Short mmCIF file of C-alpha atoms in Angstrom, two decimals:
data_model
loop_
_atom_site.label_atom_id
_atom_site.label_comp_id
_atom_site.label_asym_id
_atom_site.label_seq_id
_atom_site.Cartn_x
_atom_site.Cartn_y
_atom_site.Cartn_z
CA MET A 1 -12.85 -24.63 13.47
CA ILE A 2 -12.94 -27.88 15.50
CA ARG A 3 -10.65 -30.64 13.55
CA GLU A 4 -10.93 -34.12 14.58
CA ASN A 5 -8.31 -36.84 13.29
CA LYS A 6 -8.88 -40.17 11.95
CA THR A 7 -6.74 -42.79 13.65
CA PHE A 8 -5.39 -45.72 11.91
CA ASP A 9 -7.72 -48.19 12.88
CA GLU A 10 -10.54 -45.60 11.35
CA LEU A 11 -8.72 -45.21 8.06
CA LYS A 12 -9.73 -47.53 4.80
CA PRO A 13 -8.93 -47.38 1.35
CA GLY A 14 -10.70 -44.99 -0.91
CA ASP A 15 -11.14 -42.35 2.07
CA SER A 16 -10.26 -38.98 0.82
CA ALA A 17 -10.20 -35.47 1.89
CA GLU A 18 -9.36 -31.91 -0.08
CA LEU A 19 -8.43 -28.48 0.91
CA LYS A 20 -9.09 -25.63 -1.53
CA ARG A 21 -6.33 -22.58 -1.64
CA THR A 22 -6.07 -19.49 -3.66
CA CYS A 23 -2.46 -19.08 -4.51
CA THR A 24 -1.59 -15.23 -4.13
CA THR A 25 1.69 -13.26 -4.66
CA ASP A 26 2.00 -12.66 -0.93
CA ASP A 27 1.93 -16.53 -0.53
CA LEU A 28 4.99 -16.55 -2.88
CA ILE A 29 6.77 -13.57 -1.26
CA VAL A 30 6.48 -15.42 2.35
CA PHE A 31 7.87 -18.67 0.72
CA ALA A 32 10.65 -16.74 -0.65
CA ASN A 33 11.58 -15.45 2.61
CA VAL A 34 11.19 -18.79 4.47
CA SER A 35 12.71 -21.19 1.89
CA GLY A 36 15.30 -18.81 0.73
CA ASN A 37 14.80 -19.39 -2.59
CA HIS A 38 14.64 -15.91 -4.40
CA ASN A 39 14.34 -17.04 -8.12
CA PRO A 40 12.74 -14.05 -9.88
CA MET A 41 10.46 -16.32 -11.99
CA HIS A 42 8.38 -16.75 -8.41
CA LEU A 43 8.22 -13.02 -7.71
CA PRO A 44 6.32 -10.25 -9.11
CA HIS A 45 7.47 -7.25 -11.28
CA HIS A 46 10.57 -9.24 -13.10
CA ASP A 47 10.58 -9.90 -16.91
CA ILE A 48 12.28 -13.44 -17.12
CA ASP A 49 12.04 -13.74 -21.01
CA GLY A 50 12.97 -10.51 -21.86
CA ASP A 51 10.11 -9.87 -23.80
CA GLY A 52 9.49 -6.30 -22.11
CA LYS A 53 6.61 -7.54 -20.22
CA GLU A 54 6.30 -8.48 -16.48
CA ASP A 55 5.54 -12.22 -16.91
CA GLU A 56 2.77 -13.96 -14.93
CA VAL A 57 4.26 -14.87 -11.52
CA VAL A 58 4.74 -19.05 -11.39
CA ALA A 59 4.41 -20.51 -8.23
CA PRO A 60 7.27 -22.55 -6.95
CA SER A 61 6.48 -26.29 -7.31
CA MET A 62 7.60 -26.99 -3.44
CA TRP A 63 5.01 -24.37 -2.31
CA ILE A 64 2.40 -26.40 -4.39
CA GLY A 65 3.57 -29.47 -2.65
CA SER A 66 3.29 -27.99 0.52
CA LEU A 67 -0.49 -28.01 0.12
CA ILE A 68 -0.60 -31.55 0.55
CA SER A 69 0.96 -31.39 3.62
CA ALA A 70 -1.77 -29.01 4.75
CA VAL A 71 -4.44 -31.85 3.86
CA LEU A 72 -2.63 -34.59 5.63
CA GLY A 73 -1.78 -32.60 8.71
CA ASN A 74 -5.16 -30.97 9.42
CA ILE A 75 -7.73 -33.37 7.99
CA LEU A 76 -6.81 -36.70 6.58
CA PRO A 77 -5.25 -38.56 8.62
CA GLY A 78 -5.09 -35.14 10.64
CA PRO A 79 -3.42 -34.26 13.73
CA GLY A 80 -0.78 -36.59 14.80
CA THR A 81 0.20 -37.68 11.29
CA LEU A 82 3.86 -37.57 10.62
CA TYR A 83 5.65 -38.06 7.10
CA ARG A 84 7.79 -40.82 6.09
CA ARG A 85 8.22 -40.10 2.54
CA GLN A 86 6.44 -37.91 -0.35
CA GLU A 87 6.72 -38.66 -3.92
CA LEU A 88 6.11 -35.65 -6.44
CA ARG A 89 5.48 -35.40 -9.74
CA PHE A 90 4.97 -31.95 -11.43
CA LYS A 91 2.41 -31.96 -14.47
CA ASP A 92 1.84 -28.21 -15.13
CA ARG A 93 2.07 -24.65 -13.66
CA ALA A 94 0.24 -22.72 -11.06
CA ARG A 95 0.37 -19.06 -11.08
CA ALA A 96 -0.60 -16.28 -8.50
CA GLY A 97 -4.38 -16.11 -8.72
CA ASP A 98 -5.06 -19.67 -9.47
CA ASP A 99 -7.69 -21.58 -7.32
CA LEU A 100 -5.86 -24.74 -6.14
CA ILE A 101 -7.56 -27.99 -4.85
CA ALA A 102 -4.91 -30.48 -2.88
CA ARG A 103 -6.67 -34.05 -2.48
CA VAL A 104 -5.52 -36.91 -0.87
CA THR A 105 -6.92 -40.65 -0.95
CA VAL A 106 -6.02 -43.57 1.08
CA LEU A 107 -4.45 -46.44 -0.91
CA SER A 108 -3.40 -49.08 1.61
CA LYS A 109 -2.32 -49.78 5.20
CA ASN A 110 0.41 -51.22 6.64
CA ASP A 111 0.77 -53.42 9.66
CA ASP A 112 3.67 -51.06 11.18
CA GLY A 113 1.00 -48.40 11.41
CA SER A 114 1.93 -46.33 8.40
CA VAL A 115 -0.55 -45.43 5.35
CA ARG A 116 0.14 -44.93 1.86
CA LEU A 117 -2.07 -42.28 -0.14
CA GLY A 118 -2.48 -40.87 -3.50
CA THR A 119 -1.79 -37.07 -3.76
CA GLU A 120 -2.41 -34.51 -6.37
CA VAL A 121 -3.18 -30.82 -6.74
CA ARG A 122 -5.32 -29.34 -9.58
CA ARG A 123 -6.11 -25.98 -11.11
CA ALA A 124 -9.81 -25.37 -9.94
CA ALA A 125 -10.94 -23.63 -12.99
CA ASP A 126 -9.94 -26.22 -15.52
CA ASN A 127 -9.43 -29.23 -13.31
CA VAL A 128 -5.93 -29.51 -14.99
CA LEU A 129 -3.50 -31.85 -12.59
CA VAL A 130 -0.69 -29.75 -11.66
CA LEU A 131 0.89 -32.27 -9.24
CA GLU A 132 0.57 -35.81 -8.35
CA GLY A 133 2.29 -38.21 -6.08
CA GLU A 134 2.54 -40.85 -3.26
CA ALA A 135 2.74 -40.05 0.15
CA GLU A 136 3.50 -42.46 3.19
CA VAL A 137 2.64 -41.52 6.67
CA LEU A 138 2.51 -42.71 10.30
CA ALA A 139 -1.38 -42.33 10.90
CA PRO A 140 -2.08 -41.42 14.75
CA ARG A 141 -3.12 -44.18 16.87
CA ALA A 142 -5.06 -41.90 19.43
CA LYS A 143 -8.38 -39.87 18.51
CA PHE A 144 -7.60 -36.28 19.06
CA GLN A 145 -9.66 -32.90 18.54
CA PHE A 146 -8.42 -29.65 18.35
CA GLU A 147 -9.35 -25.86 17.63
CA GLU A 148 -7.33 -24.86 14.60
CA GLN A 149 -4.81 -22.65 15.76
CA ASP A 150 -5.21 -18.79 15.36
CA LEU A 151 -1.48 -18.57 14.37
CA PRO A 152 0.17 -14.77 14.36
CA GLY A 153 -0.96 -12.92 11.46
CA LEU A 154 1.70 -12.19 8.59
CA VAL A 155 1.66 -8.80 6.62
CA VAL A 156 3.77 -8.78 3.80
CA GLN A 157 5.52 -5.63 3.54
CA ARG A 158 5.11 -4.79 -0.01
CA HIS A 159 3.77 -1.20 -1.46
CA ARG A 160 1.47 -2.60 -4.17
CA HIS A 161 -0.39 1.00 -4.04
CA PHE A 162 2.57 2.92 -4.84
CA ASP A 163 3.60 0.60 -7.41
CA LYS A 164 0.42 0.77 -9.29
CA LEU A 165 1.04 4.63 -8.87
CA LEU A 166 4.24 4.97 -10.31
CA GLU A 167 3.33 2.40 -13.35
CA THR A 168 0.41 5.11 -13.88
CA ALA A 169 2.68 8.16 -13.81
CA GLU A 170 5.81 6.63 -15.83
CA LYS A 171 3.27 6.41 -18.79
CA LEU A 172 2.94 10.12 -18.80
CA PRO A 173 5.30 13.09 -19.72
CA PRO A 174 7.39 14.31 -16.74
CA ILE A 175 6.06 17.33 -15.08
CA SER A 176 8.13 20.55 -14.82
CA VAL A 177 9.05 21.34 -11.09
CA ALA A 178 10.48 24.27 -9.60
CA VAL A 179 12.74 22.65 -6.61
CA VAL A 180 13.27 25.23 -4.09
CA SER A 181 16.84 25.51 -2.65
CA PRO A 182 17.96 21.99 -3.07
CA GLU A 183 21.37 23.14 -1.36
CA GLU A 184 22.31 19.71 0.45
CA ALA A 185 22.66 16.31 -0.59
CA ASN A 186 19.46 15.05 0.65
CA SER A 187 17.01 17.60 -1.02
CA LEU A 188 18.87 17.60 -4.36
CA GLY A 189 18.95 13.75 -4.29
CA GLY A 190 15.24 13.46 -3.99
CA ALA A 191 14.96 16.01 -7.16
CA LEU A 192 17.33 13.87 -9.04
CA LEU A 193 15.53 10.36 -8.16
CA GLY A 194 12.46 12.08 -9.57
CA THR A 195 14.39 12.85 -12.66
CA LYS A 196 15.92 9.67 -13.46
CA ALA A 197 12.55 8.06 -13.21
CA ARG A 198 11.44 10.48 -15.74
CA LEU A 199 8.55 11.91 -13.24
CA ILE A 200 9.94 15.46 -13.12
CA THR A 201 11.84 17.73 -15.08
CA PRO A 202 13.65 19.88 -12.32
CA ILE A 203 14.32 23.91 -12.27
CA LEU A 204 16.89 24.06 -9.54
CA VAL A 205 16.36 27.49 -7.71
CA GLY A 206 18.70 28.64 -5.05
CA HIS A 207 22.31 29.41 -4.44
CA LYS A 208 24.26 27.94 -6.97
CA ASP A 209 27.27 27.34 -5.64
CA LYS A 210 25.64 25.25 -2.74
CA ILE A 211 23.60 23.37 -5.28
CA LEU A 212 26.76 22.55 -7.26
CA ALA A 213 28.55 21.23 -4.18
CA ALA A 214 25.59 19.00 -2.97
CA ALA A 215 25.72 17.68 -6.53
CA LYS A 216 29.28 16.90 -6.41
CA GLU A 217 28.83 15.28 -2.75
CA LEU A 218 26.41 13.04 -4.41
CA GLY A 219 28.61 12.39 -7.35
CA GLU A 220 25.98 13.59 -9.81
CA SER A 221 26.33 15.71 -12.77
CA LEU A 222 23.60 18.50 -13.24
CA ASP A 223 24.47 18.68 -17.06
CA GLY A 224 21.11 19.78 -18.96
CA ILE A 225 19.34 20.77 -15.64
CA GLU A 226 18.50 24.68 -15.49
CA ILE A 227 19.83 26.35 -12.23
CA ILE A 228 18.39 29.91 -11.28
CA ASP A 229 20.77 31.63 -8.85
CA ALA A 230 19.12 32.79 -5.61
CA PRO A 231 20.90 34.47 -2.68
CA ASN A 232 18.76 32.97 -0.01
CA ASP A 233 15.81 31.02 0.82
CA THR A 234 13.20 33.77 0.42
CA ALA A 235 14.54 34.99 -2.95
CA ALA A 236 14.49 31.33 -4.17
CA ALA A 237 11.17 30.69 -2.78
CA ASN A 238 9.87 33.94 -4.74
CA ALA A 239 11.68 33.04 -7.93
CA ALA A 240 10.18 29.45 -7.94
CA VAL A 241 6.54 30.75 -7.75
CA ASP A 242 7.47 33.20 -10.57
CA LEU A 243 8.24 30.24 -12.71
CA VAL A 244 4.67 28.93 -11.85
CA ALA A 245 3.06 32.31 -12.62
CA ASP A 246 4.84 32.54 -15.82
CA GLY A 247 3.48 28.77 -16.77
CA ARG A 248 7.49 27.54 -16.83
CA ALA A 249 6.67 25.30 -13.77
CA HIS A 250 3.75 23.19 -13.01
CA ALA A 251 4.53 22.22 -9.51
CA LEU A 252 6.83 23.13 -6.70
CA MET A 253 8.95 20.86 -4.44
CA LYS A 254 10.36 21.74 -1.18
CA GLY A 255 14.36 21.77 -0.74
CA HIS A 256 16.31 22.56 2.18
CA LEU A 257 14.22 25.58 3.76
CA HIS A 258 11.61 26.15 6.26
CA THR A 259 8.15 25.15 4.97
CA ASP A 260 6.52 28.61 6.28
CA VAL A 261 9.11 30.33 3.92
CA LEU A 262 7.73 28.29 0.93
CA LEU A 263 4.21 28.84 1.64
CA LYS A 264 4.62 32.38 2.25
CA ALA A 265 5.87 32.87 -1.18
CA ALA A 266 2.92 30.64 -2.63
CA LEU A 267 0.41 33.03 -0.59
CA ARG A 268 1.46 36.33 -1.73
CA LYS A 269 -1.22 38.58 -3.02
CA GLU A 270 0.48 39.14 -6.55
CA ARG A 271 1.40 36.39 -8.78
CA GLY A 272 0.93 33.67 -5.73
CA LEU A 273 -0.62 30.66 -6.06
CA ARG A 274 -3.99 31.11 -4.36
CA ILE A 275 -7.34 29.77 -5.66
CA GLY A 276 -9.79 30.75 -2.90
CA ARG A 277 -8.93 27.51 -0.57
CA ARG A 278 -6.58 27.25 2.33
CA PHE A 279 -3.27 25.31 1.71
CA THR A 280 -3.95 22.13 3.36
CA HIS A 281 -1.20 19.00 3.68
CA ILE A 282 -1.99 15.44 2.83
CA PHE A 283 -0.22 12.29 3.11
CA VAL A 284 -0.70 9.48 0.69
CA MET A 285 0.19 6.14 2.55
CA ASP A 286 0.74 3.11 1.43
CA VAL A 287 0.28 0.64 4.49
CA PRO A 288 1.11 -2.90 4.27
CA GLY A 289 -2.25 -5.04 4.57
CA VAL A 290 -4.41 -2.01 3.84
CA ALA A 291 -6.34 -2.70 0.59
CA HIS A 292 -6.19 0.78 -0.67
CA PRO A 293 -4.02 3.91 -0.34
CA LEU A 294 -5.01 5.78 2.89
CA LEU A 295 -4.88 9.57 2.97
CA VAL A 296 -4.34 11.39 6.03
CA THR A 297 -4.78 15.24 6.39
CA ASP A 298 -3.82 17.60 7.70
CA ALA A 299 -0.60 16.51 9.29
CA ALA A 300 1.84 19.63 8.32
CA VAL A 301 0.45 22.80 7.60
CA ASN A 302 -2.64 23.97 9.65
CA ILE A 303 -1.93 23.27 13.48
CA ALA A 304 -5.38 23.74 14.97
CA PRO A 305 -7.85 24.19 12.24
CA ASP A 306 -11.08 25.76 12.53
CA LEU A 307 -14.67 24.34 11.05
CA PRO A 308 -14.05 26.38 7.73
CA THR A 309 -10.07 25.36 7.37
CA LYS A 310 -11.45 21.96 7.98
CA VAL A 311 -13.97 22.00 5.09
CA ASP A 312 -11.21 22.99 2.97
CA ILE A 313 -9.24 20.12 4.33
CA VAL A 314 -11.86 17.54 3.37
CA GLN A 315 -12.51 18.95 0.01
CA ASN A 316 -8.92 19.20 -1.06
CA ALA A 317 -8.50 15.54 -0.08
CA ILE A 318 -11.62 14.37 -1.95
CA ASP A 319 -10.25 16.18 -5.25
CA LEU A 320 -6.75 14.35 -4.42
CA ALA A 321 -8.48 11.12 -4.06
CA HIS A 322 -10.38 11.45 -7.28
CA SER A 323 -6.81 12.16 -9.24
CA LEU A 324 -5.77 8.79 -7.56
CA GLY A 325 -8.92 6.80 -8.79
CA MET A 326 -11.14 7.03 -6.19
CA ASP A 327 -14.19 8.00 -7.66
CA ASN A 328 -16.53 8.49 -4.30
CA PRO A 329 -13.63 8.54 -1.75
CA LYS A 330 -15.01 7.61 2.00
CA VAL A 331 -13.93 10.25 4.35
CA GLY A 332 -13.74 9.31 7.98
CA VAL A 333 -13.54 12.61 10.28
CA LEU A 334 -11.64 11.20 13.24
CA SER A 335 -12.24 12.13 17.11
CA ALA A 336 -11.54 10.19 20.00
CA VAL A 337 -15.19 9.01 20.12
CA GLU A 338 -17.68 7.86 17.71
CA THR A 339 -20.60 10.19 19.36
CA VAL A 340 -20.99 13.77 19.42
CA ASN A 341 -19.88 14.95 22.79
CA PRO A 342 -19.89 18.75 23.17
CA ALA A 343 -16.85 18.54 25.66
CA ILE A 344 -14.71 17.10 22.70
CA PRO A 345 -14.71 19.95 20.12
CA SER A 346 -13.40 17.49 17.13
CA SER A 347 -16.59 15.42 17.68
CA VAL A 348 -18.84 18.29 17.06
CA ASP A 349 -16.82 19.29 13.91
CA ALA A 350 -16.84 15.80 12.74
CA ALA A 351 -20.61 15.81 12.76
CA LEU A 352 -20.71 19.19 11.24
CA LEU A 353 -18.72 18.21 8.31
CA SER A 354 -20.83 15.08 7.76
CA LYS A 355 -23.85 17.38 7.72
CA MET A 356 -22.43 19.83 5.50
CA ASN A 357 -21.62 16.96 2.95
CA GLU A 358 -25.14 15.70 3.15
CA ARG A 359 -26.17 19.19 2.16
CA GLY A 360 -23.74 19.37 -0.76
CA GLN A 361 -21.47 21.79 0.95
CA ILE A 362 -18.67 19.26 0.47
CA GLN A 363 -18.78 17.38 -2.54
CA GLY A 364 -17.54 14.36 -4.45
CA GLY A 365 -17.14 11.97 -1.58
CA ILE A 366 -19.16 10.33 1.60
CA VAL A 367 -18.03 11.91 4.66
CA ASP A 368 -18.88 10.75 8.23
CA GLY A 369 -17.70 11.44 11.66
CA PRO A 370 -17.08 11.72 14.25
CA LEU A 371 -15.50 7.97 14.03
CA ALA A 372 -12.74 6.90 16.24
CA MET A 373 -9.58 5.29 14.58
CA ASP A 374 -10.61 1.77 15.17
CA ASN A 375 -14.31 1.94 13.95
CA ALA A 376 -12.83 4.37 10.86
CA ILE A 377 -10.48 1.62 9.42
CA ASN A 378 -11.90 -1.91 11.14
CA ILE A 379 -15.10 -3.04 9.88
CA THR A 380 -15.23 -5.54 12.93
CA ALA A 381 -14.63 -2.65 15.38
CA ALA A 382 -17.50 -0.73 13.62
CA ARG A 383 -19.89 -3.78 13.55
CA ILE A 384 -19.43 -4.44 17.40
CA LYS A 385 -19.82 -0.83 18.29
CA GLY A 386 -23.20 -1.15 16.09
CA ILE A 387 -22.19 1.71 13.67
CA VAL A 388 -24.03 1.63 10.49
CA SER A 389 -22.29 3.84 8.08
CA PRO A 390 -20.79 3.69 4.31
CA VAL A 391 -17.69 4.97 5.72
CA ALA A 392 -17.18 2.92 9.16
CA GLY A 393 -14.35 0.25 8.79
CA GLN A 394 -13.83 1.54 4.98
CA ALA A 395 -12.43 4.95 5.34
CA GLU A 396 -9.95 5.86 2.53
CA VAL A 397 -9.28 9.45 3.85
CA LEU A 398 -8.88 10.04 7.52
CA VAL A 399 -9.19 13.56 8.70
CA VAL A 400 -7.53 14.43 11.94
CA PRO A 401 -8.73 16.92 14.45
CA ASP A 402 -5.19 18.90 14.63
CA LEU A 403 -1.72 18.90 13.26
CA ASP A 404 -0.41 16.92 16.27
CA ALA A 405 -2.67 13.81 15.91
CA GLY A 406 -2.17 13.96 12.26
CA ASN A 407 1.64 13.85 12.35
CA MET A 408 1.62 11.32 15.31
CA LEU A 409 -0.60 9.15 13.02
CA ALA A 410 1.26 9.37 9.88
CA LYS A 411 4.63 8.61 11.65
CA GLN A 412 3.15 5.58 13.80
CA LEU A 413 2.04 4.21 10.29
CA THR A 414 5.34 4.78 8.93
CA PHE A 415 7.60 3.57 11.58
CA ILE A 416 5.60 1.10 13.25
CA SER A 417 3.56 -0.34 10.29
CA GLY A 418 5.91 0.07 7.60
CA ALA A 419 4.04 2.33 5.54
CA GLU A 420 5.50 4.51 2.71
CA ALA A 421 4.05 8.13 2.67
CA ALA A 422 4.12 10.74 -0.17
CA GLY A 423 3.38 14.35 0.99
CA ILE A 424 1.61 17.05 -0.93
CA VAL A 425 0.17 20.46 -0.33
CA MET A 426 -3.28 21.01 -1.97
CA GLY A 427 -5.39 24.11 -2.18
CA ALA A 428 -3.07 26.09 -4.46
CA LYS A 429 -2.76 26.35 -8.06
CA VAL A 430 -0.23 23.66 -8.28
CA PRO A 431 0.81 20.75 -6.01
CA ILE A 432 3.39 21.53 -3.62
CA ILE A 433 5.68 18.42 -3.35
CA LEU A 434 6.75 18.37 0.47
CA THR A 435 9.57 15.66 1.37
CA SER A 436 11.43 14.82 4.56
CA ARG A 437 14.89 14.14 5.07
CA ALA A 438 13.72 10.73 6.70
CA ASP A 439 11.91 9.66 3.67
CA SER A 440 13.03 6.60 1.61
CA ASP A 441 13.13 6.65 -2.00
CA LYS A 442 10.09 5.22 -2.65
CA SER A 443 8.26 7.97 -0.60
CA ARG A 444 10.39 10.42 -2.74
CA LEU A 445 9.04 8.86 -6.14
CA ALA A 446 5.72 8.55 -4.74
CA SER A 447 5.49 12.26 -3.98
CA CYS A 448 6.80 13.59 -7.48
CA ALA A 449 4.26 10.67 -8.95
CA VAL A 450 1.11 12.15 -6.78
CA ALA A 451 1.81 15.67 -8.16
CA LEU A 452 2.20 14.45 -11.67
CA VAL A 453 -0.80 12.12 -11.65
CA HIS A 454 -2.81 14.94 -10.23
CA GLN A 455 -1.69 17.58 -12.56
CA ALA A 456 -2.56 15.14 -15.43
CA ARG A 457 -6.13 14.62 -14.24
CA VAL A 458 -6.77 18.06 -13.68
CA SER A 459 -5.53 19.34 -17.48
CA GLY A 460 -7.37 16.40 -18.74
CA LYS A 461 -4.63 14.18 -19.88
CA ILE A 462 -5.85 11.12 -17.88
#
């Protein structure tokens, strides 16, 4: 947008200008970081008055005052304006979600080049005066036009999708989880974290002495937690699957053992966890700046999936997306290109999966591909390339060509984009929680929450 200032000579009493701005929680988090004012009254997820409810986030008064500066610097008088003084009187409060209108009006001009302006901010919804005052500025003498600067974007590293997921999960009764070989501090700590959050009720299956030693290292007590002694990882994995078969556990959690040992036990023919689909891994990712959770699959189990395996990968992801509240999830099947190229097998598989979805062989979501990464998640990229699709630019599930691509994508989102990732295996009778030693506490809790919410939806509890 091209903006042009009003010089001192052009200004006259009664001239007025305004800007409308929606107050968001992200604005207030940025303001807290820049100003150093971390008053919980101005930040989300705090109960200030002790009534047991998180109060609405109140906008800091000086953030509201800064809206006046935006009008003065951008519009009236505009570029070249310098403050001399600002008087502010706060009449009411604004909160996150409010639309605010900041307005300035020229009151008088002085011979020294200064201008006096009335200033106010009102809530748009009810026209209530939030702030009033008076500013004195030095107005520009020279005419100036400028194109409004495209400032570097800011992404608030906040994981609102996992916050919402945990809020949902915490209202449900804990799920009984067989934790396999939690024989070192990291893996045991993840299980205890979910226990303290009342997301899981663990049954610890593994070498008892090693489990107790890990608890001692953590400084944690295992009083009241059942421990089933098993001499090695294979025995522990089989004992944990037995707990599911007996109805005592409704999910598995990987501890300090190789994933293939755990999955081999789950895939056994007698009293195993098969349901007729391939086991597939799904990362549920909370990526800052993305308006919805992002599911990435398969990044941990199937190394080079063929077409039948990809059908199960897609269907498992759709089923989990339903549990997470996505009624008709948009599934983008990724390739290096967005057109079918017989020389690129992933593009052919993507087209076939899309057609299978159209014919009802994959149900419950909208599947489209091939899509390149840019036009799967960015609507502008999709439009530039002329892709007309209900999925392009809006994908909620990303199906990768192979494990290499999935693992790289998930780790790039985590370590470059600041995402948190919950890991879960689907396609079995119960969800299998896979955590990594590098996972944050938030990721570990989210993995437990995903398993809990999914089982609750499957059993009709929510």
